[in-house]
CSV table of C-alpha atoms and ligand atoms in Angstrom, one decimal:
chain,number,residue,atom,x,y,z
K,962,UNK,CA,4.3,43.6,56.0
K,963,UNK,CA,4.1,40.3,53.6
K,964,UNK,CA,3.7,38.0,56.1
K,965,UNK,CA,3.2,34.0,55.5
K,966,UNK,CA,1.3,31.5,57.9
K,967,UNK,CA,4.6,30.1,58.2
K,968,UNK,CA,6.2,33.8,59.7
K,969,UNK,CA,8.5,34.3,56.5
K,970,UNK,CA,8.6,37.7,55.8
K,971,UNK,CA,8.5,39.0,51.7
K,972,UNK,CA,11.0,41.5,51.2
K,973,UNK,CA,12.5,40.6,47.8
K,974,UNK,CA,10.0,41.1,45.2
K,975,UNK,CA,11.5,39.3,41.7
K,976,UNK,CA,9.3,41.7,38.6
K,977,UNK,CA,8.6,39.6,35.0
K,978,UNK,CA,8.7,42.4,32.5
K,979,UNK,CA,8.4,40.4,29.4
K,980,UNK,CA,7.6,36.8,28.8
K,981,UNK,CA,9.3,37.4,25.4
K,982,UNK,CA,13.0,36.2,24.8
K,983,UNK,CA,15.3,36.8,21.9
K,984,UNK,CA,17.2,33.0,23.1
K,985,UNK,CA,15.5,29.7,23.9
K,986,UNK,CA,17.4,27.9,26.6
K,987,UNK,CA,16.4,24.4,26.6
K,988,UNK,CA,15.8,24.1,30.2
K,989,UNK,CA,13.4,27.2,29.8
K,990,UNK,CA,11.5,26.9,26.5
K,991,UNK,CA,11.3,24.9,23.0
K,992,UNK,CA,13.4,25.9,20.2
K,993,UNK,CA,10.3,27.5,18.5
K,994,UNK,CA,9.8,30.1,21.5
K,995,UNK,CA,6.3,30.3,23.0
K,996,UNK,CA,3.0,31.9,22.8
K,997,UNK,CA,3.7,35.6,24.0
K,998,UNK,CA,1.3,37.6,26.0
K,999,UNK,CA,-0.5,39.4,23.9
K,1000,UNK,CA,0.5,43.8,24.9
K,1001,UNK,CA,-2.7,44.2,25.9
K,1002,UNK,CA,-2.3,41.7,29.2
K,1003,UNK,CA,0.6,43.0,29.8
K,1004,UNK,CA,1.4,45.4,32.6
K,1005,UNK,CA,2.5,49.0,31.3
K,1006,UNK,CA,4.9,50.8,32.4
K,1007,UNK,CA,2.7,52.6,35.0
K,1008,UNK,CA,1.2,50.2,36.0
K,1009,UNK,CA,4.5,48.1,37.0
K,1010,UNK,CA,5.8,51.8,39.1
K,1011,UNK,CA,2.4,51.6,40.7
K,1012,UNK,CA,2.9,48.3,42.1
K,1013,UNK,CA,6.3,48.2,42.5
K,1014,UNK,CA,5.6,51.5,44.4
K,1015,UNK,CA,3.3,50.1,46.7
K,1016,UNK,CA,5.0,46.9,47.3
K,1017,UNK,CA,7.8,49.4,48.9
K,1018,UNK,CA,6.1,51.8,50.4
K,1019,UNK,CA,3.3,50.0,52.0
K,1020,UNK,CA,4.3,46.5,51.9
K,1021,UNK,CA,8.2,46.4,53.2
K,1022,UNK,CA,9.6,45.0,50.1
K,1023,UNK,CA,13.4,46.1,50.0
K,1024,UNK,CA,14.8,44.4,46.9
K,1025,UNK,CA,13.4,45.0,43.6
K,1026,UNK,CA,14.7,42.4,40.9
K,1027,UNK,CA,13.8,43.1,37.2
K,1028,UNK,CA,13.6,39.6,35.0
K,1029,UNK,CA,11.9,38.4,32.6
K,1030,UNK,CA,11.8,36.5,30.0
K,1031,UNK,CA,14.4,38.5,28.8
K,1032,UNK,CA,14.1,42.1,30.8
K,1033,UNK,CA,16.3,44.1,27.8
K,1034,UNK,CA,13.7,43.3,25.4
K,1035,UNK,CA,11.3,46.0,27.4
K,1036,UNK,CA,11.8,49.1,26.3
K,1037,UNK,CA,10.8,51.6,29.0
K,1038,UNK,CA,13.5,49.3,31.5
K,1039,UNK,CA,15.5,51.9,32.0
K,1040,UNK,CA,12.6,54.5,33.4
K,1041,UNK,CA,11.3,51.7,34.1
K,1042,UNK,CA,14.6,51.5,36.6
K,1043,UNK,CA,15.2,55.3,37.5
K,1044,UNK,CA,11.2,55.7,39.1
K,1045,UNK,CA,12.1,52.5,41.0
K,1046,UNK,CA,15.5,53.6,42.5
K,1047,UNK,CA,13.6,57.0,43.3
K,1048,UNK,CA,11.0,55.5,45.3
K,1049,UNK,CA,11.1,56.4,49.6
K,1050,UNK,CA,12.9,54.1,51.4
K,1051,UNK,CA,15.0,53.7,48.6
K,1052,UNK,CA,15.4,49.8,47.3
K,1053,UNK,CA,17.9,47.6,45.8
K,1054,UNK,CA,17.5,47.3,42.3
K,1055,UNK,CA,18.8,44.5,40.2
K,1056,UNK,CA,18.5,43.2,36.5
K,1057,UNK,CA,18.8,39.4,35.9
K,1058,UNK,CA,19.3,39.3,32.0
K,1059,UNK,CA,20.6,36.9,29.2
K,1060,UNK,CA,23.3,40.2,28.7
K,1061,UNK,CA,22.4,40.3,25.1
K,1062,UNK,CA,22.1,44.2,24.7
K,1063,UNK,CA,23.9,44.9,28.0
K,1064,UNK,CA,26.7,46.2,25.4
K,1065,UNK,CA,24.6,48.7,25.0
K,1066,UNK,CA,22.6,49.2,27.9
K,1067,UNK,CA,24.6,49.3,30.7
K,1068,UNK,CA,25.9,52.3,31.1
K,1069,UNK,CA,22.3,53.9,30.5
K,1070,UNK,CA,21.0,51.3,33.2
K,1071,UNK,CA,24.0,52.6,35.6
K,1072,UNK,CA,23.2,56.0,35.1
K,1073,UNK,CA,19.6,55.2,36.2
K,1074,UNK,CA,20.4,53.9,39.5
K,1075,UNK,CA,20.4,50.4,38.8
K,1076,UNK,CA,22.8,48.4,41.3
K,1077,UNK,CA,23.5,45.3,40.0
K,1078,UNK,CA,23.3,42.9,37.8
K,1079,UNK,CA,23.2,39.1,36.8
K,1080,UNK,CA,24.3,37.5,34.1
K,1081,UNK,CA,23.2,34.1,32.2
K,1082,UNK,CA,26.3,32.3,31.1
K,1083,UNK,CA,26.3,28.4,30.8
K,1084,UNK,CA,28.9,27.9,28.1
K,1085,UNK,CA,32.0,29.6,27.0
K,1086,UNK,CA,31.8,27.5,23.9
K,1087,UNK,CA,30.0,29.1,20.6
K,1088,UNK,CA,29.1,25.7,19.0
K,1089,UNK,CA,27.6,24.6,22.9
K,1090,UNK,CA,26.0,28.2,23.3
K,1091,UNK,CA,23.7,27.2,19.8
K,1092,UNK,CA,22.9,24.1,20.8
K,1093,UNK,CA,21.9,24.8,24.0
K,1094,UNK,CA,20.3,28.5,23.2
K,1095,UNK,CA,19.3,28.0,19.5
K,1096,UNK,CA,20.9,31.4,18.7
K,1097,UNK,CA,24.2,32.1,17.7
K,1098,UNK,CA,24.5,34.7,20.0
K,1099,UNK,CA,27.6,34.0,22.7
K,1100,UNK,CA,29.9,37.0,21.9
K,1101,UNK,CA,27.0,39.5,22.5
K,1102,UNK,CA,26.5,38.2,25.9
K,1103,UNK,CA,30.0,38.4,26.5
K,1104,UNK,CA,30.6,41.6,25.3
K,1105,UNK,CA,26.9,42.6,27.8
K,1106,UNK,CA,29.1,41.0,31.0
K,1107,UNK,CA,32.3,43.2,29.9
K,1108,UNK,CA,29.8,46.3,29.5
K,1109,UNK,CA,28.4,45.7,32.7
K,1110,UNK,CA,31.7,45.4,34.7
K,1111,UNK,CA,33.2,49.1,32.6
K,1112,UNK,CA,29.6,51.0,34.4
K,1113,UNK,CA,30.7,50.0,37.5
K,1114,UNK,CA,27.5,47.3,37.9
K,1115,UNK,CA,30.0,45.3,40.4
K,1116,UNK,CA,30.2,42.9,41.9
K,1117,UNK,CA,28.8,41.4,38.4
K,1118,UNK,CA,27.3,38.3,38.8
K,1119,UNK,CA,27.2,35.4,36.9
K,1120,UNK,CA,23.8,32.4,36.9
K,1121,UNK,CA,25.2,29.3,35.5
K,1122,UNK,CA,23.3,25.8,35.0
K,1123,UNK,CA,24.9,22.9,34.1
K,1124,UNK,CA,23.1,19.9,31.8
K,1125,UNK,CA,24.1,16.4,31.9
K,1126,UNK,CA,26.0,15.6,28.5
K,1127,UNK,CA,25.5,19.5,26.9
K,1128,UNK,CA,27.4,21.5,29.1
K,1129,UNK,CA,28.3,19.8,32.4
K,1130,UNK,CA,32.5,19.8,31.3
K,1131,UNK,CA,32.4,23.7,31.8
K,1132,UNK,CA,32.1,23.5,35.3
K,1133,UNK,CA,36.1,24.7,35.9
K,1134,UNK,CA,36.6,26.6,33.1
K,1135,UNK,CA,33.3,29.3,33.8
K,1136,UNK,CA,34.5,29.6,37.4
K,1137,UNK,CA,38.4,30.7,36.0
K,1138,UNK,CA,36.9,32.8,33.0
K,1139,UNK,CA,34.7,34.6,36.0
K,1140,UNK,CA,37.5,34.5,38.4
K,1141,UNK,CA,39.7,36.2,36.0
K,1142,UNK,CA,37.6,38.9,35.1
K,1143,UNK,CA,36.1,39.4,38.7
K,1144,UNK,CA,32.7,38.4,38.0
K,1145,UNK,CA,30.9,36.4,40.8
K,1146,UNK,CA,29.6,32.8,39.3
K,1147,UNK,CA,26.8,30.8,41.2
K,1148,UNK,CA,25.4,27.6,39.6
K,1149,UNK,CA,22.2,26.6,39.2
K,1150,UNK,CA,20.3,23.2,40.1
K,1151,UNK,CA,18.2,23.3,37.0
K,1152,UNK,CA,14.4,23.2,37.9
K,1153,UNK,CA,11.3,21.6,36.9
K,1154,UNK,CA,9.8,25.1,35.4
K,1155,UNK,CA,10.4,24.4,31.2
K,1156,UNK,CA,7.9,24.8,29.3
K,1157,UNK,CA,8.2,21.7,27.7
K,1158,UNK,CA,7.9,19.8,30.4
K,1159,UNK,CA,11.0,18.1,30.3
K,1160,UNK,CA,13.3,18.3,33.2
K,1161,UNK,CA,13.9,14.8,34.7
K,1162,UNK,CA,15.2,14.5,38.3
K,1163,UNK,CA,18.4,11.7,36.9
K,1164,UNK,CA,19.4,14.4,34.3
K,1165,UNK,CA,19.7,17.4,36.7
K,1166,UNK,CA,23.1,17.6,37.7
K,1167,UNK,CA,23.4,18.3,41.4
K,1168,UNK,CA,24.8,20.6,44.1
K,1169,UNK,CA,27.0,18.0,45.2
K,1170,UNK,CA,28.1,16.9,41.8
K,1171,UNK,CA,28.8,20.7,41.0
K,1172,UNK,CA,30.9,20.8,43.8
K,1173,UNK,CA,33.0,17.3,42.9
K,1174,UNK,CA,33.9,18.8,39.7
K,1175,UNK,CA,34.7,22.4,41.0
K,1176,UNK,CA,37.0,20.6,44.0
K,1177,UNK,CA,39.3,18.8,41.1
K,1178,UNK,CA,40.4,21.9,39.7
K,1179,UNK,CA,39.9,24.6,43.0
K,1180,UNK,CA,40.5,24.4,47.1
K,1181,UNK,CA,36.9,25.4,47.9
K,1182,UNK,CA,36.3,26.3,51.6
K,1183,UNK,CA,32.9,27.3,53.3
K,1184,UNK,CA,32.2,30.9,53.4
K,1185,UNK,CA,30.6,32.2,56.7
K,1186,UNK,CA,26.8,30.7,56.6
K,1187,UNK,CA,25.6,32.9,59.3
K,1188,UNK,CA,26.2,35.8,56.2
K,1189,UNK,CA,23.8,33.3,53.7
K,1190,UNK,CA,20.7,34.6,55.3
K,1191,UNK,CA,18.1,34.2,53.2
K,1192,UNK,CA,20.3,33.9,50.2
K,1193,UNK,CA,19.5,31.1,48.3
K,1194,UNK,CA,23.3,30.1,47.4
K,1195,UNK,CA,25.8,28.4,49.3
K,1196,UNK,CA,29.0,30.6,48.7
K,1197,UNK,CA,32.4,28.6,49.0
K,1198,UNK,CA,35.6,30.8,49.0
K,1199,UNK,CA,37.6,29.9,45.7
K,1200,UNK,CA,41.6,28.7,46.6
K,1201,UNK,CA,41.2,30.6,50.3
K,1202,UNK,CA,39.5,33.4,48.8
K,1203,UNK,CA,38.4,36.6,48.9
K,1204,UNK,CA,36.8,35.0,45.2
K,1205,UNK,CA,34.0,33.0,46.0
K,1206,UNK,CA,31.6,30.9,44.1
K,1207,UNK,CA,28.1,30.2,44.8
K,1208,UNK,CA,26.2,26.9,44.2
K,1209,UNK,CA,22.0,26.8,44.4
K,1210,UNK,CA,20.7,23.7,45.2
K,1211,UNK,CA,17.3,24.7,44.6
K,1212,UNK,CA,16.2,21.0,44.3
K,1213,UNK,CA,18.2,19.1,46.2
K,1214,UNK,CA,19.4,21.6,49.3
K,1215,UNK,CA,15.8,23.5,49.5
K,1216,UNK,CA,16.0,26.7,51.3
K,1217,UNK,CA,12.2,27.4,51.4
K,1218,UNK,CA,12.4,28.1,55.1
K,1219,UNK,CA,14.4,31.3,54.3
K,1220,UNK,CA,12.7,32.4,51.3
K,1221,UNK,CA,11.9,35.8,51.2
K,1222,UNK,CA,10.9,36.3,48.2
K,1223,UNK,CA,7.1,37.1,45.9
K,1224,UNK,CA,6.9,37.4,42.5
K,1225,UNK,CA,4.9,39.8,39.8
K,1226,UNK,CA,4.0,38.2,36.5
K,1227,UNK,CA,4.4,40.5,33.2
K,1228,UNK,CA,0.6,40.3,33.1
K,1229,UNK,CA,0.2,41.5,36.9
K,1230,UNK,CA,-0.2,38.0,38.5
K,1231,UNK,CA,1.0,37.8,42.2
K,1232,UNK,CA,3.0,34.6,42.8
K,1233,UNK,CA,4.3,33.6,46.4
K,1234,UNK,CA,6.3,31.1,44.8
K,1235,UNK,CA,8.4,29.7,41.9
K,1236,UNK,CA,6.3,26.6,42.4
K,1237,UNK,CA,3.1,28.1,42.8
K,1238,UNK,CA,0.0,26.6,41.4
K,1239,UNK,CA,-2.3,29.8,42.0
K,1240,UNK,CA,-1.7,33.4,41.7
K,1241,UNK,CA,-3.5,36.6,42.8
K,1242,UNK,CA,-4.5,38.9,39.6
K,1243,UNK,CA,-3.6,42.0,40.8
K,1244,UNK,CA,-4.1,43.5,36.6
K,1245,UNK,CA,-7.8,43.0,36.9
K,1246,UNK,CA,-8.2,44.6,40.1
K,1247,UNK,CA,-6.3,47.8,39.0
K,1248,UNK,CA,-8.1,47.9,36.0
K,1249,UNK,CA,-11.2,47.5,37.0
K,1250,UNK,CA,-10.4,50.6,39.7
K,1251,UNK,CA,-9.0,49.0,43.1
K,1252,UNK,CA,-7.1,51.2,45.6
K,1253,UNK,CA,-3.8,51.0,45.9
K,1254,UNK,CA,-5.2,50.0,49.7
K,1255,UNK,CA,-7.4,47.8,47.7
K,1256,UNK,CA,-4.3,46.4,45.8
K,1257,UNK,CA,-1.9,46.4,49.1
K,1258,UNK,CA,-4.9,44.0,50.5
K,1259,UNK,CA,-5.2,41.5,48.1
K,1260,UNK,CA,-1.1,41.3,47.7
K,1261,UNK,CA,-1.0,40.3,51.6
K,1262,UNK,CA,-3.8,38.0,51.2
K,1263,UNK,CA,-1.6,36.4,48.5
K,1264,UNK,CA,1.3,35.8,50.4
K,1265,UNK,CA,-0.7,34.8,54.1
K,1266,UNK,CA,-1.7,31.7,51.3
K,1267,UNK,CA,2.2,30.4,50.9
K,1268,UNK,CA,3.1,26.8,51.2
K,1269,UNK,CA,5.8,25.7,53.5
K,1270,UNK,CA,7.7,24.2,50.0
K,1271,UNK,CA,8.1,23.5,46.9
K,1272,UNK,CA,7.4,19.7,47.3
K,1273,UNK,CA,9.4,19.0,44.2
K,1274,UNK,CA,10.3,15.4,46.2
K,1275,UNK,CA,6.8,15.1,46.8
K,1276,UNK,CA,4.5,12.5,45.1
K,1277,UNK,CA,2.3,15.0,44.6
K,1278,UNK,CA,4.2,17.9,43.3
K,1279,UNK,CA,2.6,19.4,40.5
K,1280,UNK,CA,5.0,21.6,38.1
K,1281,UNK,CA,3.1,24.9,37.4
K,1282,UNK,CA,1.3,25.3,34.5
K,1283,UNK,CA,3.1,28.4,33.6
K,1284,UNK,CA,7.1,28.2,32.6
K,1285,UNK,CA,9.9,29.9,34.1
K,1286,UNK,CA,10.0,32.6,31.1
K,1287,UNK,CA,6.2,33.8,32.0
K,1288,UNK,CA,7.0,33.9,36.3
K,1289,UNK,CA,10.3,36.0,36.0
K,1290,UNK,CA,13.0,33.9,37.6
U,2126,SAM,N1,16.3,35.9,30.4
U,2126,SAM,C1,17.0,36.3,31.6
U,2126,SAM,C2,18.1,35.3,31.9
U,2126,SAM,O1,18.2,34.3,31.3
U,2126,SAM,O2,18.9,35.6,32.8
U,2126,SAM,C3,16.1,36.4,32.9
U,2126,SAM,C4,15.0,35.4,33.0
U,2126,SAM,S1,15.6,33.7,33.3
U,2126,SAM,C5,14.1,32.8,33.5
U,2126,SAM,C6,16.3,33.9,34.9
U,2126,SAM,C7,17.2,32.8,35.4
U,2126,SAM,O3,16.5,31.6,35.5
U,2126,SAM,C8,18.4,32.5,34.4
U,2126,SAM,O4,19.6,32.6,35.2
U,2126,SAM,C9,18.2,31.2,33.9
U,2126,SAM,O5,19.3,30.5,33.7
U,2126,SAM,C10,17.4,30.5,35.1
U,2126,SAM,N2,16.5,29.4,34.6
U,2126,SAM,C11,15.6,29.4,33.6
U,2126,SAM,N3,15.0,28.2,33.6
U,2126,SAM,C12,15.6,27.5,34.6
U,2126,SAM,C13,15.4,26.1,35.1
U,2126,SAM,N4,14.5,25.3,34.5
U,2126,SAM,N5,16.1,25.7,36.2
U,2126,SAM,C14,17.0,26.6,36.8
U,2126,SAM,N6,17.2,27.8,36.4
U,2126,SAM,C15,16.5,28.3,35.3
U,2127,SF4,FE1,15.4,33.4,27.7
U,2127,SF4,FE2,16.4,33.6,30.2
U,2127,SF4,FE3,14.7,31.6,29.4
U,2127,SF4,FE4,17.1,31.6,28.4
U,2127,SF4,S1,16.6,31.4,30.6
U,2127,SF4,S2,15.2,31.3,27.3
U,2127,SF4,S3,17.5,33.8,28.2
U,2127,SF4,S4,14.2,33.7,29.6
């Protein structure tokens, strides 16, 4: 079992398969894109199954979540998928993903086992989509969400963040352009985790201010918290329901003392948080000829080592050196 100081249990691990993206969200990276991994430091495709395997058959983990960077850049996802969904107990498997090549991949990923999927989508506007994505690219993730919905990926889900003076209008019009289409939205708090370093606390628009907007155009009523769990959003039932929205107040409504979650790096870096400043290099040991006892070890040891939060209110708080595209979010 993953087990922290604190008793939280790790049961959701969150997989980076690429740092690469083929957008660059300003809350996420500069308009010029990053420094990539190079392939060598990169897990392969064997070594990922190796991990993921023993994360759920040793460790407990019960929910494996594929990200990135952008996940449909990696070409062996989709075996990539099937060996995970094959794997004794069987886990969840999930895809967050920009949708851009969803079109074409969905059905393939559905085929393979995959169970669900969630979609970024902060604008419905093309001109908003370029400014805020540098790519011209809007109709292709729209057309990845539709794709998505025909294989039978449902409940689709939707992962929207809102910035002050870009986007922060939309708040109404992506919950009706999700409600009408069945797809489930939650929104964002956007984090400190850009690579350029620029989130500021007065720009980030809040849970509460989320929910202002929302309640001038919808009735939004509480959904049943005792079903929240460890679920980081707080789901509100959309004109008496059974739609729902979700809101993530990852900044100002922490949830830390639910978090059951660890991360995997692309280049095999054990995280046992978003906000993490150290990680466990779980690549070197495997390639340097660790057991997968070995490996299990040093993966608990990682996790015994989590903090109680994220401190982002704290004086202190130090954003981690490495951006959201290079953790897996
Ligand atoms: N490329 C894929 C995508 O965009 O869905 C997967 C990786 S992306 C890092 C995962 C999620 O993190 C997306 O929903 C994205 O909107 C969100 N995200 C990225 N940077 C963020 C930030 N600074 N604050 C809050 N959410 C962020
Ligand atoms: Fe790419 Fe996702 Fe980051 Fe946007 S949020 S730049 S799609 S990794």
């Amino acid at each position: 079992m993953l087990q922290d100081s604190f008793g939280r249990v790790a049961t959701d691990l969150r997989v980076s398969l690429t740092d690469r993206c083929n957008l660059r969200c300003s809350y996420c990276m500069p308009p010029e894109g990053l420094d990539w991994l190079p392939k060598p430091e990169l897990l392969t495709a064997e070594e990922i199954v190796r991990l993921v395997t023993i994360g759920v058959e040793r460790l407990g983990i019960t929910e494996v979540r594929y990200t990135g960077g952008e996940p449909l850049l990696r070409r062996e996802l989709v075996e990539i998928v099937a060996r995970t969904v094959a794997l004794t107990p069987a886990p969840q498997v999930s895809l967050t993903t920009n949708g851009i090549g969803l079109a074409r991949l969905a059905a393939p990923l559905a085929e393979a086992g995959l169970h669900r999927v969630n979609v970024s989508l902060d604008t419905l506007d093309r001109e908003t989509f370029v400014k805020l994505a540098h790519r011209d690219r809007l109709a292709d993730v729209l057309a990845g969400l539709a794709a998505a919905e025909a294989a039978g990926l449902r409940p689709v889900k939707v992962n929207a963040v809102l910035m002050r003076g870009i986007n922060e209008h939309e708040a109404a019009g992506l919950l009706r352009y999700c409600l009408e289409r069945g797809y489930e939205l939650r929104f964002i708090e956007q984090m400190p985790l850009d690579a350029q370093h620029g989130w500021r606390r007065e720009n980030m628009i809040t849970a509460d201010e989320i929910l202002a907007m929302l309640k001038e155009s919808f009735d939004l009523t509480e959904d049943d918290p005792v079903e929240r769990g460890s679920a980081p959003a707080e789901l509100f039932l959309v004109d008496g329901g059974p739609a729902r929205v979700g809101v993530i107040g990852s900044v100002t409504r922490p949830f830390c003392g639910a978090c059951d979650r660890v991360r995997l790096t692309a280049d095999g870096q054990i995280r046992n948080c978003l906000f993490a400043t150290e990680e466990s290099d779980l690549r070197a040991a495997m390639r340097s000829g660790a057991s997968d006892d070995e490996l299990a070890e040093r993966w608990t040891a990682a996790v015994r080592t989590k903090k109680a939060g994220h401190g982002i209110d704290d004086p202190s708080f130090l954003q981690p050196s490495r951006p959201m595209s290079a953790i897996g979010g």
